[in-house]
């Protein structure tokens, strides 16, 4: 008999959960369903991790990590990235069980936002339960190829900018010392505020450095010119997948192409380190989207564009998301609300 129960971070069977993580399909994984990620978000942001575990009798066969976050102090919302975890045969049953559990809860939730790994039939499951699809995409690069093949597969413009960065004296290295991390944090803070985006907190970076870096689950590559950090990219590493998370660069040094050199360095490192996939993160090929500039950067690297859409219940959130996606002004309003703890 198949049943789905919910567990907190202190209650979940760590061994059973990690077994699901190691056997789930497809094999493009990310860190956002791990116990480490749950611990980090609970400690830094106060999110409440919930582990939905589906069992066939006593045997765990599927699961999904979903966070409850506080909204406007007295309300709540649910969010998840990645998952559900299963061997493929029970993914639809898991989704159906989850949707039913959410709908049966009495506690008021402003919205539920899920972002499952793309699979055939997922749209039907969510739409039947009243979710709205908010299209998003990502590029996936296969890194299990010779370096010369990877170099030929990237766009000519990207190869030119990588060469220009090298000619200008830009150097890229992994940040292993906390002083290098804190320099990148200050760059990230300045970059985010210039873009009207809420920066990650210093505590968030400290948790990455002290908990995930020693486990090999995060990599920070920084670009330097004449002794100054002018750019950086942070990647999560999990089960053969490298996921881009944050990029920041100095506005005054964009002419030196630090981001292009960092990305190529990350591709080289991943290929040499046995990484199978590089997930470049959120992108949107719609020219009207505020993500289109990022999309043009990411499409240069030769990956496959795949669906990684959001599925949302909550009319206000859906309307707000649509506005933010096409309007820079709406995005700044959203970031102001988020920065002051109203969302």
XYZ file of C-alpha atoms in Angstrom, residues 108-290:
183
model
C -3.831 29.322 5.251
C -1.146 29.545 2.569
C -0.759 32.575 0.305
C 0.768 30.499 -2.475
C 2.442 27.208 -3.307
C 5.339 27.369 -5.769
C 6.891 24.139 -7.039
C 9.586 23.612 -9.634
C 9.840 19.905 -10.427
C 12.408 18.303 -12.665
C 10.911 18.341 -16.167
C 9.186 15.059 -17.083
C 6.510 14.099 -19.632
C 3.027 14.493 -18.179
C 3.973 16.837 -15.323
C 1.946 19.688 -16.853
C -1.234 17.594 -16.785
C -0.816 16.669 -13.120
C -0.501 20.257 -11.945
C -3.040 21.853 -14.253
C -5.704 19.341 -13.164
C -5.065 20.430 -9.568
C -5.476 24.129 -10.354
C -1.835 25.147 -10.662
C -0.744 27.781 -13.191
C 2.357 27.139 -15.276
C 4.884 29.998 -15.308
C 7.376 29.158 -18.081
C 11.071 29.142 -17.224
C 14.001 27.358 -18.821
C 17.607 26.397 -18.254
C 20.531 25.357 -20.410
C 22.128 21.968 -19.701
C 25.682 21.355 -20.952
C 27.144 17.866 -21.224
C 30.687 18.030 -19.858
C 31.726 14.416 -20.434
C 33.584 15.384 -23.615
C 37.172 16.265 -24.525
C 38.081 19.876 -23.782
C 38.731 20.656 -27.449
C 35.174 19.536 -28.309
C 33.688 21.704 -25.554
C 35.714 24.664 -26.842
C 34.423 24.204 -30.394
C 30.819 23.935 -29.200
C 30.701 27.368 -27.594
C 29.852 30.393 -29.724
C 32.604 32.252 -31.572
C 31.743 35.417 -29.622
C 32.320 33.601 -26.319
C 35.674 32.216 -27.505
C 36.690 35.725 -28.540
C 35.792 37.209 -25.155
C 37.652 34.434 -23.304
C 40.771 35.217 -25.343
C 40.338 38.941 -24.730
C 40.129 38.408 -20.957
C 43.351 36.385 -20.998
C 45.107 39.011 -23.147
C 43.997 41.724 -20.706
C 45.635 39.863 -17.824
C 42.521 38.520 -16.087
C 43.192 35.445 -13.946
C 40.637 32.940 -12.599
C 41.070 30.720 -9.556
C 38.936 28.845 -7.052
C 38.287 30.802 -3.855
C 39.401 28.613 -0.950
C 40.213 31.247 1.656
C 37.463 33.103 3.552
C 39.065 36.435 2.634
C 38.467 35.629 -1.033
C 34.867 34.719 -0.228
C 34.264 37.947 1.654
C 35.725 39.954 -1.242
C 33.264 38.243 -3.558
C 30.436 38.886 -1.078
C 31.148 42.636 -1.177
C 31.201 42.515 -4.983
C 27.935 40.542 -4.973
C 26.333 43.056 -2.603
C 27.302 46.028 -4.777
C 26.332 44.243 -7.999
C 22.909 43.259 -6.618
C 22.072 46.715 -5.311
C 23.055 48.263 -8.652
C 20.650 45.840 -10.362
C 17.867 46.420 -7.832
C 18.090 42.805 -6.630
C 18.093 41.707 -3.004
C 21.616 40.429 -2.234
C 22.243 37.236 -0.314
C 23.234 37.837 3.293
C 26.776 37.468 4.590
C 25.445 34.740 6.901
C 24.322 32.795 3.834
C 27.860 32.916 2.405
C 29.345 31.970 5.771
C 27.120 28.873 5.903
C 28.172 27.876 2.397
C 31.813 28.316 3.303
C 31.688 26.455 6.619
C 29.274 23.621 5.747
C 29.103 22.984 1.990
C 32.640 23.858 0.879
C 34.309 21.208 3.111
C 31.924 18.609 1.619
C 32.766 19.574 -1.956
C 29.195 20.763 -2.583
C 30.006 24.343 -3.600
C 32.637 26.017 -5.779
C 33.384 29.718 -6.013
C 35.544 30.860 -8.928
C 36.772 34.469 -8.897
C 38.380 36.589 -11.605
C 41.129 39.001 -10.601
C 42.916 41.809 -12.399
C 45.973 43.481 -10.919
C 45.176 42.010 -7.513
C 41.518 43.088 -7.417
C 38.506 40.755 -7.631
C 36.426 41.903 -10.613
C 33.999 38.999 -10.980
C 32.895 35.676 -9.596
C 30.532 32.748 -10.067
C 29.226 30.368 -7.462
C 28.219 26.811 -8.374
C 26.641 23.984 -6.398
C 28.026 20.475 -6.944
C 25.894 17.407 -6.358
C 25.916 13.885 -7.785
C 27.659 14.723 -11.048
C 25.748 17.948 -11.704
C 27.188 21.447 -11.409
C 24.489 24.109 -10.942
C 25.137 27.803 -11.500
C 23.723 29.863 -8.614
C 25.176 33.396 -8.435
C 27.208 35.612 -10.751
C 28.544 39.054 -9.915
C 30.971 41.381 -11.647
C 32.429 44.841 -11.355
C 30.579 47.293 -13.589
C 33.798 49.215 -14.174
C 35.620 46.112 -15.471
C 33.064 44.560 -17.813
C 35.290 45.447 -20.782
C 37.755 42.817 -19.522
C 35.137 40.032 -19.930
C 35.578 38.388 -16.504
C 32.302 36.410 -16.672
C 33.240 34.727 -19.947
C 36.622 33.621 -18.627
C 35.086 32.348 -15.366
C 32.459 30.316 -17.213
C 35.054 28.713 -19.456
C 37.225 27.978 -16.410
C 34.214 26.339 -14.701
C 33.537 24.208 -17.787
C 37.170 23.097 -17.857
C 37.151 22.283 -14.153
C 33.893 20.336 -14.419
C 35.095 18.270 -17.369
C 38.352 17.395 -15.595
C 36.558 16.583 -12.330
C 34.078 14.048 -13.705
C 31.049 16.364 -13.722
C 28.479 15.114 -16.262
C 26.162 18.117 -16.486
C 26.404 21.876 -16.066
C 23.030 23.461 -15.287
C 23.212 27.185 -16.080
C 20.122 28.106 -14.048
C 17.152 30.358 -14.787
C 16.787 31.762 -18.272
C 13.960 33.010 -20.448
C 14.215 33.204 -24.281
C 11.347 35.725 -24.451
C 12.846 39.083 -25.619
C 10.319 40.916 -23.406
C 11.536 39.161 -20.256
C 13.863 40.887 -17.802
